[in-house]
Every structure is written in C-alpha cells, then in structure tokens.
Amino acid sequence: MSTTYGYTGKVLRIDLGSGEVWTEDTFKYKDFIGGEGIGYKILWDEVPAGTHPFDPENKITFGAGPLCGTGVPCSGRTTIISLLPTSPHHGAGSSHMGGYFSVEMKYAGYDSIVLEGKSPKPVWIRIEDDKVTIEDARWIWGKGIFDTMAMISSQMGKEAQVAAIGPAGENQLNMSVIRTGTSHSAGGHGGVMGSKNVKAIGIRGTGSVKVADPKAVMELNTLMDQIIGANNQMVAPSHPAPWAEYYSPSSRWTGKPGLFWGAANPPVETGECYPEDVHSIGKRTQKAVFDLGLGAEKYTVRMGGCAHCPIRCHSQLKVPQLEKYGMDPYVSNTCMGYASPRGVMFKGIKEFDGNGEDSSIVGTAIGATLADDLGMWCNYGQIGRDVKWFYEKGVFKRVLPAEEYASIPWHLLEKGDPRFLIDFYNRVAHKQGEIAHIADGAAWIAKRWGLGDDYWDAKENKLWTRGGYPVHHSNESAGQVGALISCFSNRDAQNHTHQNFIGSQLPINIQKDVAAELFGSPDALDAPSKYTRMNEYKARFVKWSLIRGRLHDSLTLCNWMWPMHFSPLKSRNYRGDLSLEAKYMTAVTGEAISPEQLDRNAERIVTLLRALNVRSMATTDLRHAHDAVNKWIVTPDKDKEGKVIPQFTPGTIQMEQADMDLGLGMVYKQFGWDEKTGAPTKSTLLELGLGNVAADLEASGLIPA
Amino acid sequence: MNEAEARLSRIAAIIQEASEEKRLCPLSELAGRLNDNSQGFADTKALLAESAPEEIKVMRGKADDYYFMEALMTEAYAIHLFRLAERNLLRLIAETTRDESRIYPRPTLLAGFLQQPFLISQKDLNNAVDKMLGSRDYSDIKLVSASNGDKFLYSEKHLNPNHAQALAEWAAVGEKENP
C-alpha cells in the first residue's frame, strides 16, 4: 500500500439501516479538498432533491481536511455537513466544532465519516482504528451530553473522543447541536443524528497522519510564530503595552501583567505576552474576562481550546455557586455559548439567593451548562431575541395553550432568576408543549405562529433573510462586505475571513493598505460605521472571504483564526502571509500547489453550494428567492427627533436596497454566475469541473438562460 | 574606552534599566545616579544629544527630558508615560483622545484611564473631564455615552457626533451581543 500524505486516504461509510460498514477512497473527492467540500459533493451526488433532513435518505458527513492532524496551527476543526432542518428549503449547510474529534478520526485512519440510513433502534458508533461497530445505545439514550461522554469514555478509555447529541438532538429539534469535548458545539445538525437514532460516535485512533516534508512544516510553524496573534487573529493588545505601537479595548489579546487565571492553583498570571514569546501565546487570550467581564478572573481555572491550536479561546471556569443549582461547578465555553443565555434572560440576571455581585456570571454559566448538556442550539443568539419578542409582543400568550402559558415561571424571568433557564431549556429540549417550537427556527416558527412582516422587519430581531438566520458579522462588519457575505448561506454566515481582517485592531490606514494590496484599492474597505457605496473592490473582498471560508472548512483550519492577514510585529510591517495555506498544503501532501490553485478548488466548493441551493429551491432566481435581505437592513435609521439619517453618512451602518442589488450582481459576476439571477451558469460549472452538476441542473431546467 | 565613552555606556545602562521596568528615564534621574553637579548635568544632556546611540530616544518636557530604549519600548507607549510625567491630566486625556479619534478611528473609553499605565483615580478623572468639557483649549473634546452607561470621549476634529455615538454603542454593547 502506498503512503498517502495529509490525507488518510479513506472515507468511512456506515449504513445505519443495514448495518453495513465500508470504506472508500478519499482521493475520488480530491478536487473538493476535504471536510466541507467532500460533504457537499456527497450531498449533491447521493441525496436527492426534496429530501427532508430527518429522512433516512439524508446523509451526514463528519469531515476533516488534509491539514488536520498534522500539527499545522489551528487545525483541529471538524466540519459537519448535511441538510439543515432550520432552513425553509432544507438547504445544505455545515456546522463546525473544535476540540479533538477530527484529529482522533484521522489517527483512526479516516478523512471523513458518512452516516446514512436510519437505525431501527438507538445506537452509538464505536470506532477503534479499523474496528467499527454499531452499539446498542439504550443505556445512554435520554442522557445529557456530559453523562453520555463519561459513559462512553468509561468503555473506550479517556483517550477516546466523543461527538454526541443530547435530548434536543434525540427529539429532533431543528435547533440542536452535536458536541465534542467540554464545550465544542456544532449547531444545526443534532436533530439529523437523532433522526438516524445515533446518540454518539466514540473514536480512538492509534495511528498518525503522514507528512511529506516534516522539516518544511516545522519551518512554516516557526514563521507562524511571527504571525499568529490572539483569538480571531487580533494582533494588537487590549491595553497600552510597552511592546505595542497600537492597542484596542475591543481586542481579545487581553493577557497582561496583573491579570490572572485566578482559580488555578496556584493562580497563573497571564503576564506581558510579548509577541516574540511563543511560550505565552496561550496566555494572550484571557477569554473569561473578555466574555464575562473582570469579575470572571477569579473563577478562571485556565483557558482551553482545540487540537494543534496555540490560541486557547475557551475559558474553563470553576463557579462554586452552580452547586446550589444542582450543577457541576466546572464550566467551559466561549463567545455565543455565553452570550446566548444572557439573551434569553433579557431582563437581566440576579442570583436567587446570592449576593448579586457575580449574578450575571453565575446565571450565564448555568445557561451555558444547560444548553451544552441538553444539546440545544441558539441559532447564533436568535433564541434569546425570539424569547424577548414573543414575550413582549404577546406571541407566547396568543399561541401557547392557556394551561401551558400559566405553567411557565415567567416571574423568574421577570425577576432575573436564572432558574428560569432551567425550566425553559428543559421544556424546549424535551419538546414539552407548544413553546418547544421556538427551536424549529425562525422560518418555521413564523409560519406556525403566523408571524408577519413586523417580526421579520424588526431591527432588534436581526433576522437577515427569510431563510430564518440572523446577522453574524454582517453589515456591521465592513458594510456591504459583511452584508453580502451573509446572503449566501442557509444559516448564519459563520465567515470570519472578513471579520478577522477588520478585527485585527490595527489602525484603519494599515487595514486599507492591505486591502489595496489584496483587492486592488483601499476602497475595498471602509472605516467602521463610515460607509461608502458599493464598488468592485468590495465585491472582490466578498469573493475572497467566501472562498477562504470554504477553504478553511475543507482543509480543515479554523476560520476563526485563519487567514493570516496581519502580524503583531512591526518588523513585518504588520503583514501576515496569505499564502500559508498553500505552503502548508505543499509541505504536508508533497504536491506543490499555489494559493491560486487552492483558492480555485475552494471556489468550486462555493459554486457547488450555490448549485445545491438552486436544486433545493427549484429555481434559478436565487437573487430573489434566497439572497434578498429583510427590510430593516435597507431601511434608514432615524435620529432621536425622528429625522431620517441617510445611508452612507457617518454613524449609520444601514444598507440601501439599490446598492445591495448592485452588490449582489457584482459578486455574482466575480464568481461567473448569472448576474441577473445569481445562479451558476453552465460555462462556469464546466470551467470548475462540475460537469455532472451542470448536466443535472440542465436536465431539471435549472440553468439560467 | 575613553571617559566619555564610559560615561555614555553607564548612561545607556541606566536608561535600559528604566525601559525594562516600563518607565521613562528622566534626565534628572540620570544626573542623580551619576552624582552630577550642575555642570555635569549639562554635560550629560550634551553628551546624549551629540553621541547617544540611535536606540536611545528622548522626549523633551517642560521641566525635564525623558529617555527610553526604542528596542524595549515603543514610542506610542513612551508618549503615554511622557504625558503622565508631565502631570497635565487634561492634556494627557485630550491628546490620547485625539490620537485615537484620528488613528483608528474610535472614541476613547473613559474607564481606560483608570487602568495601566494611566492609573488615574476615578475622582481625578471625573474632575479632569468636567474641567475639559468646559475649557476652550479642549473645545473639540466631547463626551458620548453608550446605552449601557459606558462613557467615551472623542475629538470632533476627527469624528462627527453621530459617528462617535455609533462607534461607542458598538464597542460597549454591540460587539458583546455579536461575539
């Protein structure tokens, strides 16, 4: 057997209906890189149009890429690909989790795992290298994810990595997660696993990933040491530091003298975190303080994170007050995992018998633990905004049966008592009552509960399109660049390529210089909240961001860190290196590939997802059917006196309909899609080697004229 | 090594020590540690002006000169320390605000002045801001509040009020809700 580099060479396939287990050659998918690309290719080839996400005919892929498991920094991501239950047209989408699962999968010998069919009874998948068995899961079905992981680990050993669903996934909530590790949740596909009666995958690998040129990888890692910053590739600290020319209080580079992991024994000082000191990279991001405020310092045990990532962006806390609520005091999470419960408790949080000093931290920790154990997804914070809207606008009172409404402890919500979260999350995750439909997702709940334009068009609801997903670094992130990026997926955009660029925390003139180098003009980037009208350079920025997002989700690299636009070092003129992905690919696989070739492969994946949308929506007119934004986005703000603030004046980030229409056309053109409809043209599909896709669409009358 | 070279070497060591301790080295401190009399004081200043190695930078204040090693401290950080050393709180706050409104651009979080390296007391900060907002010398400096109560300053020379308000609201509230 010849040696394969980067790739293991095998895709593991499991038919849950027949119990058949087999492998296939990864290299038949090589044009689609790995991870997300392979998942979309499988959906196109094997899952018929019109399939419901919970049908046995749907397939779910757990994908790793060729760089995963090789020691390339920030390469521990798992991309999960399937049809999305929250999408009103059940479009394709990916969910992502960090942790160690994908690395273990590679060590076991698999680039991807594909589940298909439906088991007749609850099962879990046990994988130990070549030995793959489908195990009875009755003893863990109904358990929370924490117990499930512990119980599977008790059989497989603590070295095993587990990806599991909670009751939310078992009950096929549209908004449910698949989780691995202490806090790495892939939101959106838990119900798909549940529909297949699969509780978990436990995996143990004793092999390795072969690297063609280990010396070159090590040299690139040394180069990365000069470029990598803090979480989200922020390269300036949050405070004035003697080594730094720039700083920003918004930075996640929070480590500094006098700031500790306060609950460590003994406490660990994050310290100065000089950019040249590779040994303190893991202390740069004191994420507990960033997410929860300075009060979280004393609860911080340490920072956690993913395989092969020096940036530790998940704070691991010990919050003793949780024991009063019958919970384990240890909590781990990051970003929206913490923000989401605070959104549900929209009237604030006060501990029910505490002194209130740290009540927000305690309440947030309760919510984060519950959501992670029950396996609920927040749809990037939408669940909190929905609770607020439905409560305040009387929707709950209108649609819930009177008895059910009366049984819900609204007084706890009013008082800010976090015990409301315990009641709420449990009702929803266990599908108890009408209120559980809040987890159907915005598009479905709008139909079920008769929500009208006021729901969709309310600025406070932040819903981007009628696809039912919210903003995620949208118009607030580089104006039209973020706004247009948000139009192309079937869920929140989950694209940090542009966000990491504008979030570098460097001055605008440096960012504009790099934008000019990349996109041909500094006009590709506007200063925050000081937007200008659409131009072709912004369209190039959009294309770049979409391509690199798909690239990272396929390689699999963390798009919350990559690409490396900037460096913290003045000696590098603050420039990063945007060819690093290709350099690593060349070193790992032994096959020379240029950044342009690699981006072209990722462009193929972007266009394949576009074709999947054409197929699932059964129309070429994606411009109107898929990409149209809700009205609040293109409605001008008003000042306190009610006077209209025109778009493209400093201080407003509102978009304008004609400008968005123009922008969509410009992006379509960048990708070679039909400028009128936004559907891929036959010639573009053929140029990208997607001849079968072109033939299928043509046969269905879904190629633009 | 002649006497001047030896003296310069000693001076450089003292400046380096100060920079390593994240502080500026005033000429007065140098003179004191070198046991200079008034003539020696002048000689030290002249020696540094004529022969200081390039990595030694100087900032000239009203009553003193301040030295630092560029390899150990950026000019941006040294400016903060210089403004602190000059003991003019209003000027420190205003100039920092103007810089940030111009460079990034962003309004300046008032609470940031309570932190390192400024460590201004809340009382002194409140007094300084009150004085500044009524002073003709600082007429470009304005106060803006976010909906969570966080207060920011900005310079109207570089940010208009609507822009400053939007940036403040995003920094204080928006980015925390959209992590």
PDB file of C-alpha atoms in Angstrom, chain A residues 232 239-252 256-257 272 274 287 290-291 294 335-336 339 342 380 385 462 471-473 476-477 496 505-509 511 527-530 560 570 639-640 645 649-653, chain B residues 19-23 69-78 80-81 96 100 102-109 112-113 115-118 145 152 158-168 170-179:
ATOM      1  CA  ASN A 232      -9.771  35.868  15.974  1.00  0.00           C
ATOM      2  CA  HIS A 239      -4.353  47.815  26.582  1.00  0.00           C
ATOM      3  CA  PRO A 240      -1.295  50.030  26.121  1.00  0.00           C
ATOM      4  CA  ALA A 241       1.725  47.747  26.305  1.00  0.00           C
ATOM      5  CA  PRO A 242       5.397  48.724  26.144  1.00  0.00           C
ATOM      6  CA  TRP A 243       5.984  46.473  23.147  1.00  0.00           C
ATOM      7  CA  ALA A 244       2.926  47.582  21.185  1.00  0.00           C
ATOM      8  CA  GLU A 245       2.531  50.517  18.849  1.00  0.00           C
ATOM      9  CA  TYR A 246      -1.244  50.084  18.834  1.00  0.00           C
ATOM     10  CA  TYR A 247      -3.908  48.822  21.177  1.00  0.00           C
ATOM     11  CA  SER A 248      -7.676  48.494  21.310  1.00  0.00           C
ATOM     12  CA  PRO A 249     -10.026  47.804  24.234  1.00  0.00           C
ATOM     13  CA  SER A 250     -12.007  45.609  21.823  1.00  0.00           C
ATOM     14  CA  SER A 251      -9.097  43.222  21.398  1.00  0.00           C
ATOM     15  CA  ARG A 252      -9.195  39.643  22.605  1.00  0.00           C
ATOM     16  CA  LYS A 256      -1.365  41.448  30.668  1.00  0.00           C
ATOM     17  CA  PRO A 257       0.581  41.853  33.893  1.00  0.00           C
ATOM     18  CA  GLU A 272       3.143  40.696  29.332  1.00  0.00           C
ATOM     19  CA  TYR A 274       5.342  39.671  24.210  1.00  0.00           C
ATOM     20  CA  LYS A 287     -11.330  34.861  27.270  1.00  0.00           C
ATOM     21  CA  PHE A 290     -13.408  39.225  27.622  1.00  0.00           C
ATOM     22  CA  ASP A 291     -16.700  37.299  27.548  1.00  0.00           C
ATOM     23  CA  LEU A 294     -13.399  41.336  35.013  1.00  0.00           C
ATOM     24  CA  CYS A 335     -18.393  33.620  22.723  1.00  0.00           C
ATOM     25  CA  MET A 336     -22.019  32.905  21.856  1.00  0.00           C
ATOM     26  CA  ALA A 339     -23.872  35.335  25.215  1.00  0.00           C
ATOM     27  CA  ARG A 342     -27.878  36.180  28.628  1.00  0.00           C
ATOM     28  CA  TYR A 380     -26.354  32.345  16.831  1.00  0.00           C
ATOM     29  CA  ARG A 385     -34.168  37.636  20.706  1.00  0.00           C
ATOM     30  CA  LYS A 462     -31.598  40.862  13.496  1.00  0.00           C
ATOM     31  CA  VAL A 471     -26.703  38.507  11.440  1.00  0.00           C
ATOM     32  CA  HIS A 472     -23.268  37.107  12.049  1.00  0.00           C
ATOM     33  CA  HIS A 473     -20.696  39.783  11.228  1.00  0.00           C
ATOM     34  CA  GLU A 476     -21.645  45.989  10.930  1.00  0.00           C
ATOM     35  CA  SER A 477     -18.545  44.276   9.538  1.00  0.00           C
ATOM     36  CA  HIS A 496     -14.630  35.112   9.821  1.00  0.00           C
ATOM     37  CA  GLN A 505      -7.432  46.041  15.906  1.00  0.00           C
ATOM     38  CA  LEU A 506      -4.857  47.832  13.770  1.00  0.00           C
ATOM     39  CA  PRO A 507      -5.487  51.416  12.573  1.00  0.00           C
ATOM     40  CA  ILE A 508      -7.677  51.874   9.550  1.00  0.00           C
ATOM     41  CA  ASN A 509      -4.850  53.137   7.346  1.00  0.00           C
ATOM     42  CA  GLN A 511      -6.012  47.846   7.064  1.00  0.00           C
ATOM     43  CA  ALA A 527     -13.788  52.720   8.175  1.00  0.00           C
ATOM     44  CA  PRO A 528     -16.211  51.318  10.758  1.00  0.00           C
ATOM     45  CA  SER A 529     -19.654  52.970  10.582  1.00  0.00           C
ATOM     46  CA  LYS A 530     -18.451  55.303   7.844  1.00  0.00           C
ATOM     47  CA  TRP A 560     -11.931  31.955  13.497  1.00  0.00           C
ATOM     48  CA  LYS A 570       6.114  45.977  13.288  1.00  0.00           C
ATOM     49  CA  ASP A 639     -32.402  60.144  14.928  1.00  0.00           C
ATOM     50  CA  LYS A 640     -33.996  60.994  18.269  1.00  0.00           C
ATOM     51  CA  ILE A 645     -30.295  59.534   8.771  1.00  0.00           C
ATOM     52  CA  THR A 649     -23.329  59.053   6.227  1.00  0.00           C
ATOM     53  CA  PRO A 650     -21.031  58.581   9.228  1.00  0.00           C
ATOM     54  CA  GLY A 651     -22.691  56.858  12.143  1.00  0.00           C
ATOM     55  CA  THR A 652     -25.151  54.635  10.336  1.00  0.00           C
ATOM     56  CA  ILE A 653     -24.496  51.127   9.076  1.00  0.00           C
TER      57      ILE A 653
ATOM     58  CA  SER B  19      12.878  50.875  29.944  1.00  0.00           C
ATOM     59  CA  GLU B  20      12.975  47.296  31.161  1.00  0.00           C
ATOM     60  CA  GLU B  21      10.979  48.488  34.148  1.00  0.00           C
ATOM     61  CA  LYS B  22       8.467  50.039  31.713  1.00  0.00           C
ATOM     62  CA  ARG B  23       9.221  53.615  32.704  1.00  0.00           C
ATOM     63  CA  MET B  69      15.249  52.487  24.648  1.00  0.00           C
ATOM     64  CA  GLU B  70      13.308  52.013  21.437  1.00  0.00           C
ATOM     65  CA  ALA B  71      14.025  48.277  21.403  1.00  0.00           C
ATOM     66  CA  LEU B  72      12.273  47.901  24.749  1.00  0.00           C
ATOM     67  CA  MET B  73       9.501  50.427  24.448  1.00  0.00           C
ATOM     68  CA  THR B  74       7.519  51.754  21.528  1.00  0.00           C
ATOM     69  CA  GLU B  75       7.203  55.477  21.014  1.00  0.00           C
ATOM     70  CA  ALA B  76       3.440  55.088  21.363  1.00  0.00           C
ATOM     71  CA  TYR B  77       3.816  53.704  24.878  1.00  0.00           C
ATOM     72  CA  ALA B  78       6.510  56.222  25.761  1.00  0.00           C
ATOM     73  CA  HIS B  80       1.625  57.798  27.375  1.00  0.00           C
ATOM     74  CA  LEU B  81       4.362  57.780  30.024  1.00  0.00           C
ATOM     75  CA  THR B  96      -4.872  60.466  23.920  1.00  0.00           C
ATOM     76  CA  GLU B 100      -7.421  57.549  18.968  1.00  0.00           C
ATOM     77  CA  ARG B 102      -7.639  60.171  14.370  1.00  0.00           C
ATOM     78  CA  ILE B 103      -5.700  56.909  14.067  1.00  0.00           C
ATOM     79  CA  TYR B 104      -8.110  54.019  14.473  1.00  0.00           C
ATOM     80  CA  PRO B 105     -10.651  55.849  14.459  1.00  0.00           C
ATOM     81  CA  ARG B 106     -12.546  55.256  17.719  1.00  0.00           C
ATOM     82  CA  PRO B 107     -13.890  57.118  20.730  1.00  0.00           C
ATOM     83  CA  THR B 108     -11.831  56.616  23.868  1.00  0.00           C
ATOM     84  CA  LEU B 109     -13.312  54.625  26.730  1.00  0.00           C
ATOM     85  CA  GLY B 112      -9.463  53.009  30.256  1.00  0.00           C
ATOM     86  CA  PHE B 113      -7.721  55.860  32.076  1.00  0.00           C
ATOM     87  CA  GLN B 115      -6.103  51.153  34.060  1.00  0.00           C
ATOM     88  CA  GLN B 116      -2.392  50.706  33.439  1.00  0.00           C
ATOM     89  CA  PRO B 117      -0.375  52.648  32.523  1.00  0.00           C
ATOM     90  CA  PHE B 118      -2.540  55.661  33.412  1.00  0.00           C
ATOM     91  CA  SER B 145     -22.464  57.670  26.406  1.00  0.00           C
ATOM     92  CA  PHE B 152     -16.371  57.758  25.915  1.00  0.00           C
ATOM     93  CA  HIS B 158     -11.707  63.603  13.622  1.00  0.00           C
ATOM     94  CA  LEU B 159     -15.136  62.111  14.388  1.00  0.00           C
ATOM     95  CA  ASN B 160     -18.545  63.638  13.975  1.00  0.00           C
ATOM     96  CA  PRO B 161     -21.079  63.151  16.792  1.00  0.00           C
ATOM     97  CA  ASN B 162     -23.191  60.534  15.027  1.00  0.00           C
ATOM     98  CA  HIS B 163     -20.127  58.539  14.095  1.00  0.00           C
ATOM     99  CA  ALA B 164     -18.734  58.691  17.617  1.00  0.00           C
ATOM    100  CA  GLN B 165     -22.080  57.666  19.084  1.00  0.00           C
ATOM    101  CA  ALA B 166     -22.332  54.661  16.764  1.00  0.00           C
ATOM    102  CA  LEU B 167     -18.792  53.510  17.477  1.00  0.00           C
ATOM    103  CA  ALA B 168     -19.289  53.898  21.220  1.00  0.00           C
ATOM    104  CA  TRP B 170     -20.902  49.150  19.184  1.00  0.00           C
ATOM    105  CA  ALA B 171     -17.855  48.947  21.455  1.00  0.00           C
ATOM    106  CA  ALA B 172     -19.912  48.965  24.655  1.00  0.00           C
ATOM    107  CA  VAL B 173     -22.908  46.862  23.654  1.00  0.00           C
ATOM    108  CA  GLY B 174     -22.977  45.654  20.057  1.00  0.00           C
ATOM    109  CA  GLU B 175     -19.810  43.640  19.896  1.00  0.00           C
ATOM    110  CA  LYS B 176     -20.663  41.832  23.136  1.00  0.00           C
ATOM    111  CA  GLU B 177     -24.006  40.728  21.709  1.00  0.00           C
ATOM    112  CA  ASN B 178     -22.370  39.673  18.437  1.00  0.00           C
ATOM    113  CA  PRO B 179     -19.166  37.921  19.504  1.00  0.00           C
TER     114      PRO B 179
END
